[in-house]
Structure formats: C-alpha cells, structure tokens
C-alpha cells in the first residue's frame, strides 16, 4: 500500500470514528431534549392560565422546536458522513494528489497516528478542525462530500450547545411549573 492510500485510510478512520461518537451522543441528547421539552411544555399548560398560558404555548413551541430540530440536525449531519464514506475517500484521494498546501493541511488534521488517537478525543480534534471553516469556502469547492463532512463536524458543537442550553431552561421551568401545581 502506498503513502496516499495509507493517509486516506487513516483520515477516513478518524472521520468515521468522530462521526460515530457524535451520532451516538447527538441521538441521546436529541431524545432527552424531546422528553424534557415536551414534559415542560405540558406542565406549563397545566400550571398556567389566562394570557400567560397563550404566551407559554407560543414560546414553548418555538423554543422546543428549535432544541429538537438542532438535535436532529446534528444527528442527521454526522450520520450522513458515515453514509458517504466511499465518496469522501475518493475526494480525499483527489485532494491529496492535488498537492496544494491548504488541502494537505486539511487532510493532515484528520491524520491521527495510533499513539495520538489514544491520548486525543473527538472534542480535541473538533477544536482543531474548527478553524478550517474559512478554508472550506476557499479551496475545497470540488469536494462536496468532504466539505459537508467537515461542516458537520465543525457545526456539531454549536448545535449540541443550542440543544443543551434550551433543554436546561425547559428543565428549570419544569421545576417551577411543578411548584406552581403543588401550591
């Protein structure tokens, strides 16, 4: 096996490892967000009355939909990486053979040696990859699947942050609604 094939295999292995972990995490977070948001929404309807109930219904639907949609979007995006591995591998091979320094830097970001992969984590690699958003628009137009994979990995933390923040607020409101129902 030549140097290019080995680099492609390591790159694909790293990308799929991150995608697998991210898909599992986002699926769990999306399911929990759905339960928390729906439960809080129903508790709010039961606890509130009058005009504030109408406001809660609108706000609860809007923010609940944002949280659930962000979780499902993250899950769908990272799941699409695993569905398109052959196309991504072909694009990576073309980028490596292209030989430009920018594309080589992008590929080498995902090239994790065995000793590095034991110490590193998906979060650490995600931080390192994040600054490549500017490179995506500037030199990888011909690599649609690889660009989508890098975009999915770099947008994943923000989508998860959105889901977790909104779900936390819904969870806190659930406690307030439970207190209101108890009194």
PDB file of C-alpha atoms in Angstrom:
ATOM      1  CA  UNK A   1       0.000   0.000   0.000  1.00  0.00           C
ATOM      2  CA  UNK A   2       1.415   3.367  -0.958  1.00  0.00           C
ATOM      3  CA  UNK A   3       1.648   6.504   1.150  1.00  0.00           C
ATOM      4  CA  UNK A   4      -1.503   8.098  -0.302  1.00  0.00           C
ATOM      5  CA  UNK A   5      -3.654   5.031   0.392  1.00  0.00           C
ATOM      6  CA  UNK A   6      -2.410   4.823   3.976  1.00  0.00           C
ATOM      7  CA  UNK A   7      -3.126   8.519   4.542  1.00  0.00           C
ATOM      8  CA  UNK A   8      -6.623   8.143   3.069  1.00  0.00           C
ATOM      9  CA  UNK A   9      -7.362   5.123   5.269  1.00  0.00           C
ATOM     10  CA  UNK A  10      -6.191   6.880   8.434  1.00  0.00           C
ATOM     11  CA  UNK A  11      -8.140  10.003   7.540  1.00  0.00           C
ATOM     12  CA  UNK A  12     -11.345   8.056   6.852  1.00  0.00           C
ATOM     13  CA  UNK A  13     -10.895   6.036  10.042  1.00  0.00           C
ATOM     14  CA  UNK A  14     -10.572   9.225  12.087  1.00  0.00           C
ATOM     15  CA  UNK A  15     -13.535  10.919  10.430  1.00  0.00           C
ATOM     16  CA  UNK A  16     -15.793   7.879  10.858  1.00  0.00           C
ATOM     17  CA  UNK A  17     -14.704   7.434  14.492  1.00  0.00           C
ATOM     18  CA  UNK A  18     -15.647  11.032  15.257  1.00  0.00           C
ATOM     19  CA  UNK A  19     -18.902  10.700  13.294  1.00  0.00           C
ATOM     20  CA  UNK A  20     -19.831   7.501  15.156  1.00  0.00           C
ATOM     21  CA  UNK A  21     -19.245   9.105  18.569  1.00  0.00           C
ATOM     22  CA  UNK A  22     -21.014  12.303  17.572  1.00  0.00           C
ATOM     23  CA  UNK A  23     -24.025  10.432  16.145  1.00  0.00           C
ATOM     24  CA  UNK A  24     -24.438   8.407  19.321  1.00  0.00           C
ATOM     25  CA  UNK A  25     -24.122  11.488  21.530  1.00  0.00           C
ATOM     26  CA  UNK A  26     -26.459  13.613  19.409  1.00  0.00           C
ATOM     27  CA  UNK A  27     -29.079  10.858  19.282  1.00  0.00           C
ATOM     28  CA  UNK A  28     -29.115  10.584  23.069  1.00  0.00           C
ATOM     29  CA  UNK A  29     -29.194  14.360  23.513  1.00  0.00           C
ATOM     30  CA  UNK A  30     -31.987  14.767  20.935  1.00  0.00           C
ATOM     31  CA  UNK A  31     -34.097  12.097  22.673  1.00  0.00           C
ATOM     32  CA  UNK A  32     -33.576  13.659  26.098  1.00  0.00           C
ATOM     33  CA  UNK A  33     -34.316  17.123  24.727  1.00  0.00           C
ATOM     34  CA  UNK A  34     -37.573  15.865  23.252  1.00  0.00           C
ATOM     35  CA  UNK A  35     -38.631  14.368  26.580  1.00  0.00           C
ATOM     36  CA  UNK A  36     -37.628  17.435  28.631  1.00  0.00           C
ATOM     37  CA  UNK A  37     -39.156  19.971  26.234  1.00  0.00           C
ATOM     38  CA  UNK A  38     -42.416  18.060  25.774  1.00  0.00           C
ATOM     39  CA  UNK A  39     -42.760  17.401  29.505  1.00  0.00           C
ATOM     40  CA  UNK A  40     -42.065  21.015  30.408  1.00  0.00           C
ATOM     41  CA  UNK A  41     -44.453  22.225  27.731  1.00  0.00           C
ATOM     42  CA  UNK A  42     -47.274  20.065  29.083  1.00  0.00           C
ATOM     43  CA  UNK A  43     -46.526  21.054  32.679  1.00  0.00           C
ATOM     44  CA  UNK A  44     -46.607  24.712  31.630  1.00  0.00           C
ATOM     45  CA  UNK A  45     -50.001  24.311  30.026  1.00  0.00           C
ATOM     46  CA  UNK A  46     -51.318  22.636  33.189  1.00  0.00           C
ATOM     47  CA  UNK A  47     -49.779  25.176  35.576  1.00  0.00           C
ATOM     48  CA  UNK A  48     -50.524  28.427  33.739  1.00  0.00           C
ATOM     49  CA  UNK A  49     -53.809  30.099  32.941  1.00  0.00           C
ATOM     50  CA  UNK A  50     -55.069  33.169  31.129  1.00  0.00           C
ATOM     51  CA  UNK A  51     -52.902  35.252  28.834  1.00  0.00           C
ATOM     52  CA  UNK A  52     -49.628  33.877  30.152  1.00  0.00           C
ATOM     53  CA  UNK A  53     -50.717  30.398  29.057  1.00  0.00           C
ATOM     54  CA  UNK A  54     -51.035  31.647  25.463  1.00  0.00           C
ATOM     55  CA  UNK A  55     -47.586  33.204  25.667  1.00  0.00           C
ATOM     56  CA  UNK A  56     -46.165  29.950  27.057  1.00  0.00           C
ATOM     57  CA  UNK A  57     -47.742  27.926  24.274  1.00  0.00           C
ATOM     58  CA  UNK A  58     -46.131  30.101  21.595  1.00  0.00           C
ATOM     59  CA  UNK A  59     -42.737  30.317  23.305  1.00  0.00           C
ATOM     60  CA  UNK A  60     -42.764  26.646  24.281  1.00  0.00           C
ATOM     61  CA  UNK A  61     -43.492  25.529  20.734  1.00  0.00           C
ATOM     62  CA  UNK A  62     -40.884  27.850  19.197  1.00  0.00           C
ATOM     63  CA  UNK A  63     -38.015  27.073  21.568  1.00  0.00           C
ATOM     64  CA  UNK A  64     -38.910  23.397  21.874  1.00  0.00           C
ATOM     65  CA  UNK A  65     -38.890  23.099  18.092  1.00  0.00           C
ATOM     66  CA  UNK A  66     -35.506  24.855  17.928  1.00  0.00           C
ATOM     67  CA  UNK A  67     -33.994  22.486  20.503  1.00  0.00           C
ATOM     68  CA  UNK A  68     -35.390  19.329  18.950  1.00  0.00           C
ATOM     69  CA  UNK A  69     -34.564  20.446  15.400  1.00  0.00           C
ATOM     70  CA  UNK A  70     -30.971  21.285  16.382  1.00  0.00           C
ATOM     71  CA  UNK A  71     -30.534  17.833  17.919  1.00  0.00           C
ATOM     72  CA  UNK A  72     -32.000  16.066  14.907  1.00  0.00           C
ATOM     73  CA  UNK A  73     -29.973  18.224  12.522  1.00  0.00           C
ATOM     74  CA  UNK A  74     -26.743  17.325  14.317  1.00  0.00           C
ATOM     75  CA  UNK A  75     -27.683  13.645  14.261  1.00  0.00           C
ATOM     76  CA  UNK A  76     -28.569  13.771  10.559  1.00  0.00           C
ATOM     77  CA  UNK A  77     -25.414  15.666   9.559  1.00  0.00           C
ATOM     78  CA  UNK A  78     -22.946  13.394  11.330  1.00  0.00           C
ATOM     79  CA  UNK A  79     -24.930  10.357  10.214  1.00  0.00           C
ATOM     80  CA  UNK A  80     -24.546  11.463   6.606  1.00  0.00           C
ATOM     81  CA  UNK A  81     -20.772  11.233   6.994  1.00  0.00           C
ATOM     82  CA  UNK A  82     -20.991   7.502   7.634  1.00  0.00           C
ATOM     83  CA  UNK A  83     -23.373   7.025   4.709  1.00  0.00           C
ATOM     84  CA  UNK A  84     -20.974   8.657   2.229  1.00  0.00           C
ATOM     85  CA  UNK A  85     -17.610   7.182   3.202  1.00  0.00           C
ATOM     86  CA  UNK A  86     -16.680   5.947  -0.326  1.00  0.00           C
ATOM     87  CA  UNK A  87     -17.340   9.364  -1.883  1.00  0.00           C
ATOM     88  CA  UNK A  88     -15.414  11.118   0.899  1.00  0.00           C
ATOM     89  CA  UNK A  89     -12.489   8.702   0.430  1.00  0.00           C
ATOM     90  CA  UNK A  90     -12.384   9.425  -3.316  1.00  0.00           C
ATOM     91  CA  UNK A  91     -12.449  13.177  -2.691  1.00  0.00           C
ATOM     92  CA  UNK A  92      -9.685  12.910  -0.084  1.00  0.00           C
ATOM     93  CA  UNK A  93      -7.580  10.899  -2.524  1.00  0.00           C
ATOM     94  CA  UNK A  94      -8.108  13.597  -5.177  1.00  0.00           C
ATOM     95  CA  UNK A  95      -7.228  16.350  -2.695  1.00  0.00           C
ATOM     96  CA  UNK A  96      -4.028  14.597  -1.656  1.00  0.00           C
ATOM     97  CA  UNK A  97      -2.964  14.068  -5.250  1.00  0.00           C
ATOM     98  CA  UNK A  98      -3.772  17.735  -5.952  1.00  0.00           C
ATOM     99  CA  UNK A  99      -0.866  18.611  -3.691  1.00  0.00           C
ATOM    100  CA  UNK A 100      -1.770  22.157  -2.619  1.00  0.00           C
ATOM    101  CA  UNK A 101      -0.667  23.124   0.870  1.00  0.00           C
ATOM    102  CA  UNK A 102      -4.150  24.139   2.031  1.00  0.00           C
ATOM    103  CA  UNK A 103      -5.754  20.838   1.129  1.00  0.00           C
ATOM    104  CA  UNK A 104      -2.786  18.935   2.542  1.00  0.00           C
ATOM    105  CA  UNK A 105      -3.213  20.815   5.845  1.00  0.00           C
ATOM    106  CA  UNK A 106      -6.894  19.886   5.958  1.00  0.00           C
ATOM    107  CA  UNK A 107      -6.134  16.216   5.313  1.00  0.00           C
ATOM    108  CA  UNK A 108      -3.300  16.115   7.842  1.00  0.00           C
ATOM    109  CA  UNK A 109      -5.626  17.498  10.512  1.00  0.00           C
ATOM    110  CA  UNK A 110      -7.578  14.270  10.325  1.00  0.00           C
ATOM    111  CA  UNK A 111      -4.465  12.108  10.037  1.00  0.00           C
ATOM    112  CA  UNK A 112      -4.132  10.793  13.568  1.00  0.00           C
ATOM    113  CA  UNK A 113      -1.384   8.314  14.364  1.00  0.00           C
ATOM    114  CA  UNK A 114      -2.175   5.402  16.649  1.00  0.00           C
ATOM    115  CA  UNK A 115      -0.282   6.861  19.603  1.00  0.00           C
ATOM    116  CA  UNK A 116      -2.086  10.203  19.178  1.00  0.00           C
ATOM    117  CA  UNK A 117      -5.542   8.623  18.930  1.00  0.00           C
ATOM    118  CA  UNK A 118      -5.209   7.042  22.380  1.00  0.00           C
ATOM    119  CA  UNK A 119      -4.454  10.381  24.005  1.00  0.00           C
ATOM    120  CA  UNK A 120      -6.789  12.529  21.878  1.00  0.00           C
ATOM    121  CA  UNK A 121     -10.530  12.729  21.806  1.00  0.00           C
ATOM    122  CA  UNK A 122     -13.202  13.735  19.345  1.00  0.00           C
ATOM    123  CA  UNK A 123     -13.630  17.046  21.153  1.00  0.00           C
ATOM    124  CA  UNK A 124      -9.920  17.878  20.839  1.00  0.00           C
ATOM    125  CA  UNK A 125      -9.935  17.082  17.142  1.00  0.00           C
ATOM    126  CA  UNK A 126     -13.147  19.051  16.694  1.00  0.00           C
ATOM    127  CA  UNK A 127     -11.451  22.103  18.192  1.00  0.00           C
ATOM    128  CA  UNK A 128      -8.533  21.677  15.831  1.00  0.00           C
ATOM    129  CA  UNK A 129     -10.795  21.271  12.801  1.00  0.00           C
ATOM    130  CA  UNK A 130     -12.968  24.266  13.659  1.00  0.00           C
ATOM    131  CA  UNK A 131     -10.636  26.845  12.139  1.00  0.00           C
ATOM    132  CA  UNK A 132     -10.933  25.173   8.729  1.00  0.00           C
ATOM    133  CA  UNK A 133     -14.346  26.738   8.074  1.00  0.00           C
ATOM    134  CA  UNK A 134     -12.599  29.542   6.212  1.00  0.00           C
ATOM    135  CA  UNK A 135     -10.635  27.030   4.124  1.00  0.00           C
ATOM    136  CA  UNK A 136     -13.806  25.229   3.067  1.00  0.00           C
ATOM    137  CA  UNK A 137     -15.055  28.187   1.065  1.00  0.00           C
ATOM    138  CA  UNK A 138     -11.662  28.985  -0.344  1.00  0.00           C
ATOM    139  CA  UNK A 139     -10.290  25.816  -1.833  1.00  0.00           C
ATOM    140  CA  UNK A 140     -12.439  22.756  -1.467  1.00  0.00           C
ATOM    141  CA  UNK A 141     -15.338  23.553  -3.803  1.00  0.00           C
ATOM    142  CA  UNK A 142     -14.766  20.395  -5.831  1.00  0.00           C
ATOM    143  CA  UNK A 143     -15.068  18.200  -2.723  1.00  0.00           C
ATOM    144  CA  UNK A 144     -18.733  18.480  -1.802  1.00  0.00           C
ATOM    145  CA  UNK A 145     -18.948  15.397   0.443  1.00  0.00           C
ATOM    146  CA  UNK A 146     -15.710  16.136   2.286  1.00  0.00           C
ATOM    147  CA  UNK A 147     -16.764  19.766   2.718  1.00  0.00           C
ATOM    148  CA  UNK A 148     -20.114  18.583   4.105  1.00  0.00           C
ATOM    149  CA  UNK A 149     -18.282  16.237   6.494  1.00  0.00           C
ATOM    150  CA  UNK A 150     -16.005  18.996   7.791  1.00  0.00           C
ATOM    151  CA  UNK A 151     -19.010  21.333   8.103  1.00  0.00           C
ATOM    152  CA  UNK A 152     -20.946  18.674  10.024  1.00  0.00           C
ATOM    153  CA  UNK A 153     -18.045  18.173  12.420  1.00  0.00           C
ATOM    154  CA  UNK A 154     -17.457  21.879  12.957  1.00  0.00           C
ATOM    155  CA  UNK A 155     -21.132  22.777  13.421  1.00  0.00           C
ATOM    156  CA  UNK A 156     -21.772  19.839  15.773  1.00  0.00           C
ATOM    157  CA  UNK A 157     -20.597  21.590  18.987  1.00  0.00           C
ATOM    158  CA  UNK A 158     -22.780  24.629  18.323  1.00  0.00           C
ATOM    159  CA  UNK A 159     -25.843  22.520  17.605  1.00  0.00           C
ATOM    160  CA  UNK A 160     -25.304  20.499  20.781  1.00  0.00           C
ATOM    161  CA  UNK A 161     -24.780  23.677  22.786  1.00  0.00           C
ATOM    162  CA  UNK A 162     -28.102  25.002  21.487  1.00  0.00           C
ATOM    163  CA  UNK A 163     -29.934  21.798  22.400  1.00  0.00           C
ATOM    164  CA  UNK A 164     -28.408  21.575  25.860  1.00  0.00           C
ATOM    165  CA  UNK A 165     -28.968  25.257  26.692  1.00  0.00           C
ATOM    166  CA  UNK A 166     -32.618  25.275  25.665  1.00  0.00           C
ATOM    167  CA  UNK A 167     -33.293  21.923  27.330  1.00  0.00           C
ATOM    168  CA  UNK A 168     -31.724  23.196  30.556  1.00  0.00           C
ATOM    169  CA  UNK A 169     -34.051  26.187  30.549  1.00  0.00           C
ATOM    170  CA  UNK A 170     -37.026  23.891  29.904  1.00  0.00           C
ATOM    171  CA  UNK A 171     -35.904  21.635  32.752  1.00  0.00           C
ATOM    172  CA  UNK A 172     -35.647  24.592  35.129  1.00  0.00           C
ATOM    173  CA  UNK A 173     -39.094  25.785  34.064  1.00  0.00           C
ATOM    174  CA  UNK A 174     -40.445  22.293  34.734  1.00  0.00           C
ATOM    175  CA  UNK A 175     -39.407  22.632  38.369  1.00  0.00           C
ATOM    176  CA  UNK A 176     -41.160  26.000  38.578  1.00  0.00           C
ATOM    177  CA  UNK A 177     -44.305  24.572  36.979  1.00  0.00           C
ATOM    178  CA  UNK A 178     -44.273  21.641  39.392  1.00  0.00           C
ATOM    179  CA  UNK A 179     -44.045  24.059  42.326  1.00  0.00           C
ATOM    180  CA  UNK A 180     -46.920  26.102  40.890  1.00  0.00           C
ATOM    181  CA  UNK A 181     -49.050  22.968  40.539  1.00  0.00           C
ATOM    182  CA  UNK A 182     -48.215  21.864  44.096  1.00  0.00           C
ATOM    183  CA  UNK A 183     -49.271  25.220  45.564  1.00  0.00           C
TER     184      UNK A 183
END
